[in-house]
XYZ file of C-alpha atoms in Angstrom:
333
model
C 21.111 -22.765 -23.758
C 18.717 -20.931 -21.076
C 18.763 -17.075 -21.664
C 17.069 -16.023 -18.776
C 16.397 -17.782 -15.550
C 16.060 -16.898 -11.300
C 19.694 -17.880 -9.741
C 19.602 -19.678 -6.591
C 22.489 -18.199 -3.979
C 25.062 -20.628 -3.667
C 24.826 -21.030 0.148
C 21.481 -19.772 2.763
C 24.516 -18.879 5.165
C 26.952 -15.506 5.412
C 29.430 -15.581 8.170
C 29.858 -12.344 9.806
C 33.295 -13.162 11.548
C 32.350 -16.503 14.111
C 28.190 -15.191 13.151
C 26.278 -16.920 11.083
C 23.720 -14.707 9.169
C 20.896 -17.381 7.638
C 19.015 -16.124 4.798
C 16.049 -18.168 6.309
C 15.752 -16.702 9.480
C 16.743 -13.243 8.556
C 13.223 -13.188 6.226
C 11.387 -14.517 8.855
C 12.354 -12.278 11.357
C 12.136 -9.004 8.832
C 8.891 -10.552 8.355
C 7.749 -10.125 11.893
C 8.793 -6.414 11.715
C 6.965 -5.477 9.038
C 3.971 -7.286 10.060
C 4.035 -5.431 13.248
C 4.655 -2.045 12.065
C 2.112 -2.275 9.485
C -0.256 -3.901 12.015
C 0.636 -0.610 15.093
C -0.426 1.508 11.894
C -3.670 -0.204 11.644
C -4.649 -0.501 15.310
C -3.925 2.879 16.068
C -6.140 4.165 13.300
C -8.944 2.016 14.533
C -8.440 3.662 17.639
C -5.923 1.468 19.608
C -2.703 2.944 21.623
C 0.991 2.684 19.989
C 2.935 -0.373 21.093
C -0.255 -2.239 21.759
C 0.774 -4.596 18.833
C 4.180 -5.287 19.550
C 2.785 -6.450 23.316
C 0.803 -9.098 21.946
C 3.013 -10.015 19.095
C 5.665 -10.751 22.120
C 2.945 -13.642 22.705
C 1.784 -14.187 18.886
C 5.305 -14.927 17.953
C 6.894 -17.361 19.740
C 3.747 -19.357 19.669
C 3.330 -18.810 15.950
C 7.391 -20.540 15.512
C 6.353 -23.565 17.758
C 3.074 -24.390 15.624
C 4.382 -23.530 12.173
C 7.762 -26.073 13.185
C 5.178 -28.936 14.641
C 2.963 -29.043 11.888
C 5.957 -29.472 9.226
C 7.547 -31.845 11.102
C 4.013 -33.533 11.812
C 2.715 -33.804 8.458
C 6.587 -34.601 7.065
C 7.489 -37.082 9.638
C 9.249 -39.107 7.182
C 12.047 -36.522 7.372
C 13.168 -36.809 10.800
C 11.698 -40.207 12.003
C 12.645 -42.563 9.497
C 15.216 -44.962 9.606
C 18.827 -43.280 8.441
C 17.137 -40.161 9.655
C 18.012 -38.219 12.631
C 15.359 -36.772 15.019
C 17.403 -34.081 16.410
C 17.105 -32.403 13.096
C 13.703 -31.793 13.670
C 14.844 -28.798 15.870
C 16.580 -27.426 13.496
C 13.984 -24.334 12.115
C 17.124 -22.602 10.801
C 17.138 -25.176 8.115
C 13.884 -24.481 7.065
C 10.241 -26.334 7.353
C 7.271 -24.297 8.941
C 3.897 -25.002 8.195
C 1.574 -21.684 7.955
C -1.214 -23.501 9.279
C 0.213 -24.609 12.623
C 1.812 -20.730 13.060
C -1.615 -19.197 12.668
C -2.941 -21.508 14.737
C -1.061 -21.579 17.653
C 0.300 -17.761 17.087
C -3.795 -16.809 17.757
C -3.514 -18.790 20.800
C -0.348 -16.749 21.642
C -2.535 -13.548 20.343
C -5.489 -14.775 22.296
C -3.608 -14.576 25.973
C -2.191 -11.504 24.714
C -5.024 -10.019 24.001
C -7.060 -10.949 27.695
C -4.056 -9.650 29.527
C -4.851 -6.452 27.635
C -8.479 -6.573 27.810
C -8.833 -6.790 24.054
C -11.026 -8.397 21.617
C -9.214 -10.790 19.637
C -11.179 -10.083 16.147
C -10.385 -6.649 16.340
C -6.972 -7.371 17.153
C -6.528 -9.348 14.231
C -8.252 -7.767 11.881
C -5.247 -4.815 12.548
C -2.639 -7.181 11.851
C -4.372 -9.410 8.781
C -2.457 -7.373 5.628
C 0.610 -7.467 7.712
C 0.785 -11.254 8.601
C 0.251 -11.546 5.016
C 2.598 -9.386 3.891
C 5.439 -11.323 6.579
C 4.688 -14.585 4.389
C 5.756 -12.814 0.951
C 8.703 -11.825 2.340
C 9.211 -15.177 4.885
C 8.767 -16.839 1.496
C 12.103 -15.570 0.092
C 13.856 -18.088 3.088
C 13.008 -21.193 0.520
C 15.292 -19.574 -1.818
C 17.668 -19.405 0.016
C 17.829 -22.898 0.831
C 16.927 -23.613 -2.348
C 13.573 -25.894 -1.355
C 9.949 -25.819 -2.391
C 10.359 -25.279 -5.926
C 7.583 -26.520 -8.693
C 7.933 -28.785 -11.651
C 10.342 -28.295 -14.239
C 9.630 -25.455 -17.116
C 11.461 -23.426 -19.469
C 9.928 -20.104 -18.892
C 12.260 -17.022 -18.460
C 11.762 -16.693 -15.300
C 12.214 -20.451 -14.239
C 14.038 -21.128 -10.895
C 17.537 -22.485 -11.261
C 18.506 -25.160 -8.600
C 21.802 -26.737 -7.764
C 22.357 -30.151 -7.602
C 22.718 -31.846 -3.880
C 21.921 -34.948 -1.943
C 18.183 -34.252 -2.078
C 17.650 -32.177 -5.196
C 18.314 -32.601 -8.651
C 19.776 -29.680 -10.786
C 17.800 -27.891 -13.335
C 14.970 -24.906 -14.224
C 11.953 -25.545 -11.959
C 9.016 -22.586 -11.257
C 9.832 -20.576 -8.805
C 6.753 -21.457 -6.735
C 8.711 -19.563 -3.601
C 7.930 -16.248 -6.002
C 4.473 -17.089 -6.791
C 3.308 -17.067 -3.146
C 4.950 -14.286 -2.193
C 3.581 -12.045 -4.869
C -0.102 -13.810 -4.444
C 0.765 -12.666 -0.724
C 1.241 -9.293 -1.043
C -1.504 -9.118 -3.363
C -3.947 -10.558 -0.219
C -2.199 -8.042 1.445
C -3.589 -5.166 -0.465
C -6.785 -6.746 -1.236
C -7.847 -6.773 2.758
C -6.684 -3.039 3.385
C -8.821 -2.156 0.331
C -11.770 -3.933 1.215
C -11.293 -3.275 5.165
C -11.655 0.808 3.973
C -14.736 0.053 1.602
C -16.745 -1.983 3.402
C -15.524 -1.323 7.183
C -14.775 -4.901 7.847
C -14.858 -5.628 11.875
C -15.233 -8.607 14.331
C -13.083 -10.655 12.565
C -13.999 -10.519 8.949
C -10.496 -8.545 7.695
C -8.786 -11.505 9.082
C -11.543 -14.097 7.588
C -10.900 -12.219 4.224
C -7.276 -12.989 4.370
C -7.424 -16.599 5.820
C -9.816 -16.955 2.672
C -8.021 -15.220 -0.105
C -4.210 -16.969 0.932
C -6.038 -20.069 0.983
C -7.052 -19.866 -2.607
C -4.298 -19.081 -4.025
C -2.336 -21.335 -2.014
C -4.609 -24.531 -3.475
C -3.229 -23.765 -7.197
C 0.285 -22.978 -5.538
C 0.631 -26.359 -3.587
C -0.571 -28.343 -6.795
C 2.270 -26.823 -8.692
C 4.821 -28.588 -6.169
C 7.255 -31.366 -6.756
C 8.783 -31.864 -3.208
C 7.542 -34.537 -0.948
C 4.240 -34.748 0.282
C 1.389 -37.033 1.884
C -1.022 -37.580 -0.331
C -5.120 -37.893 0.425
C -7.614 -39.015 -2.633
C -4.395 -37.980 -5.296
C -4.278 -34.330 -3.774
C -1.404 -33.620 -1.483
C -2.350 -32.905 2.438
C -2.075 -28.585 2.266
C -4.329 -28.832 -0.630
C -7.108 -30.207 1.843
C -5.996 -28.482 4.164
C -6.009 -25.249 1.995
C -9.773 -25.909 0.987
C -11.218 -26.358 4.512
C -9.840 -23.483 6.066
C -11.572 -22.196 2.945
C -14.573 -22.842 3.448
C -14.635 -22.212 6.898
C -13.329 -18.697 6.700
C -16.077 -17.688 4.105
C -18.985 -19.128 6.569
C -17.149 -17.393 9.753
C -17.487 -14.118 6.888
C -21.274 -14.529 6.391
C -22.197 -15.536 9.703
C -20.085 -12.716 11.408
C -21.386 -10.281 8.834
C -25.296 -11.335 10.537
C -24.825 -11.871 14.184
C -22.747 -8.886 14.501
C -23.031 -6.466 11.010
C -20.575 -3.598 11.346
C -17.621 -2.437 13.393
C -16.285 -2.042 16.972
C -16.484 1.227 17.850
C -13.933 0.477 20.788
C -11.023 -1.451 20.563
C -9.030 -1.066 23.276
C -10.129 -0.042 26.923
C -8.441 3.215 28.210
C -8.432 5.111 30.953
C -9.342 8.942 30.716
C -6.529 11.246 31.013
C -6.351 13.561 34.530
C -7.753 16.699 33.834
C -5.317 19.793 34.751
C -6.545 21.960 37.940
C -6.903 25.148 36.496
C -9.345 23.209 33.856
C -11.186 22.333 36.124
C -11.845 25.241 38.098
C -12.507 26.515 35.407
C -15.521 24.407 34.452
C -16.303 24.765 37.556
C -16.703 28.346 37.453
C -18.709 28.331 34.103
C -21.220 25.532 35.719
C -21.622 28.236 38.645
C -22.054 31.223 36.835
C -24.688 29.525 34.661
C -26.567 28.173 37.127
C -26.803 31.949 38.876
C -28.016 33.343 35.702
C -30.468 30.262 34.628
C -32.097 30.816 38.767
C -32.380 34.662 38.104
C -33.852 34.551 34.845
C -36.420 32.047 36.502
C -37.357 34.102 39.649
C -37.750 37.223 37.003
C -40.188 35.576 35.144
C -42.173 34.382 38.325
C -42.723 37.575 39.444
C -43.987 39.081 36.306
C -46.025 36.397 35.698
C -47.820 37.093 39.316
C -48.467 40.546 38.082
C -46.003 42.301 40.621
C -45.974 45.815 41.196
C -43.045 48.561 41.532
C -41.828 47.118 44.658
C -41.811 43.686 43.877
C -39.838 44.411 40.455
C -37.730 45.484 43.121
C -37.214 42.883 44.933
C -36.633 40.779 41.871
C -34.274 43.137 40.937
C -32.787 42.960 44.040
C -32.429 38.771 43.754
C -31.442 38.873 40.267
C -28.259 41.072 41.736
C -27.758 38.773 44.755
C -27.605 35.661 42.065
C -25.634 37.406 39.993
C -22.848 38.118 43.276
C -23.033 34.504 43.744
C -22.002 33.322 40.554
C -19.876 35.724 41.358
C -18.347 34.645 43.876
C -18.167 30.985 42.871
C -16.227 31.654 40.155
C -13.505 33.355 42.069
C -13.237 30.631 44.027
């Protein structure tokens, strides 16, 4: 008899009156929210205006849903293509299946035309929202338990994953690989704000740092899985995949961290705010008066240095007053 294991919900699917609530897309949408409100946080303390985010997330997103559904149902063809199998389900993204690699793919390309209708550099951009995308997958993650898919191989730990028995699953205790990603998730998460505040990571590298640190932890992650999978040289395909974009991210981190060591100092073009009338007349009026003084004080000194006598103090004293009326008068007006 098992003590202690996770229960799976008996249905991904809550019917408010004719609505129908899926537990899948309800994570992936609370997903996006938190991603974007930690990433508005981020951007504006680099410097960035509020709402700058959620503009190019209104790009990011939808692009980020197309790639993540094409790569699943590219790599897992078999599903929807085969014979018995019917292609229209491969539109169905409320039933699960996106692939993380297609969504940050084509959700940069959505970031990238967000970004140049902004006039904003896309590194810095996503360096902002890095711990927040990550933090969107831990929670996006909890949508496979609700549908009850990408489990791991059996085990009798306490907190094993309990699974129902359907057409394409077979009952019993399996790790809850869905839980082991999230968590590794929200530790990335943490790990790029803390190392984006120690080392001031810009152009880029924040985002490198989380592309890197997902990607191990997804390699150990993927191995652990039982579902269905193409296979390349006895490792399944998102292992491979998981390595490259490994390896890539680290070089982009030490190359970036040569060509262009340090931070952006500006992140967002803006355009200076009007300055009030009566500030600037009164600048105006400050510039004036100085001016009068500095011209006095010089013509002062001129004449003592020429060795001037009574009458030509006078004079000077006499300019020294006129300069001093003109400031004056400048400032009054």
């Amino acid at each position: 008899m098992d003590l202690a294991y996770i229960p799976s919900p008996s249905t991904g699917v809550i019917h408010l009156g004719p609505i129908p609530l899926r537990g899948y897309a309800f994570c992936i949408i609370l997903g996006v929210f938190v991603a974007v409100w930690l990433g508005n946080k981020r951007w504006i303390a680099r410097g960035g205006t509020a709402g700058t985010v959620a503009d190019i997330a209104v790009w990011a997103v939808p692009f980020g849903l197309v790639g993540g559904r094409l790569y699943h149902v590219i790599t897992d063809y078999q599903l929807y293509f085969s014979e018995g199998e019917n292609w229209v389900d491969a539109f169905k993204i409320w039933e699960g299946g996106l692939g993380i690699w297609g969504a940050i793919a084509f959700g940069a390309v959505g970031a990238w035309i967000g970004c140049r209708r902004r006039g904003i550099p896309l590194p810095a951009y996503a360096d902002a929202i890095a711990p927040g995308i990550a933090l969107a997958q831990a929670i996006g993650r909890w949508g496979n338990w609700f549908n009850q898919e990408l489990y791991g191989k059996p085990t009798d730990m306490p907190w094993a994953l309990k699974i129902t028995e359907s057409a394409n699953r077979e009952a019993g205790l399996y790790h809850p690989t869905f839980l082991y990603e999230s968590l590794w998730c929200v530790g990335v998460a943490f790990l790029v704000i803390w190392a984006d505040r120690r080392f001031k990571l810009g152009h880029g590298r924040a985002f490198a740092l989380y592309v890197a640190a997902y990607c191990a932890g997804r390699g150990w992650i993927e191995y652990m899985r039982v579902d269905e999978a193409h296979h390349i040289l006895g490792l399944r395909l998102n292992v491979w995949t998981a390595i490259i974009v490994f390896v890539l991210a680290v070089v982009y981190m030490v190359v970036s961290a040569r060509v262009r060591p340090g931070r952006e100092e500006i992140v967002e073009p803006r355009s200076r705010k009007p300055v009030e009338t009566g500030e600037a007349d009164d600048d105006a009026a400050e510039d004036a008066a100085d001016a009068g003084a500095e011209k006095a004080a010089s013509d002062a000194a001129g004449s003592s240095a020429d060795g001037g006598d009574p009458d030509e103090a006078g004079d000077s004293h006499d300019v020294e007053n006129g300069a001093g009326n003109g400031a004056g008068s400048a400032a009054k007006g």
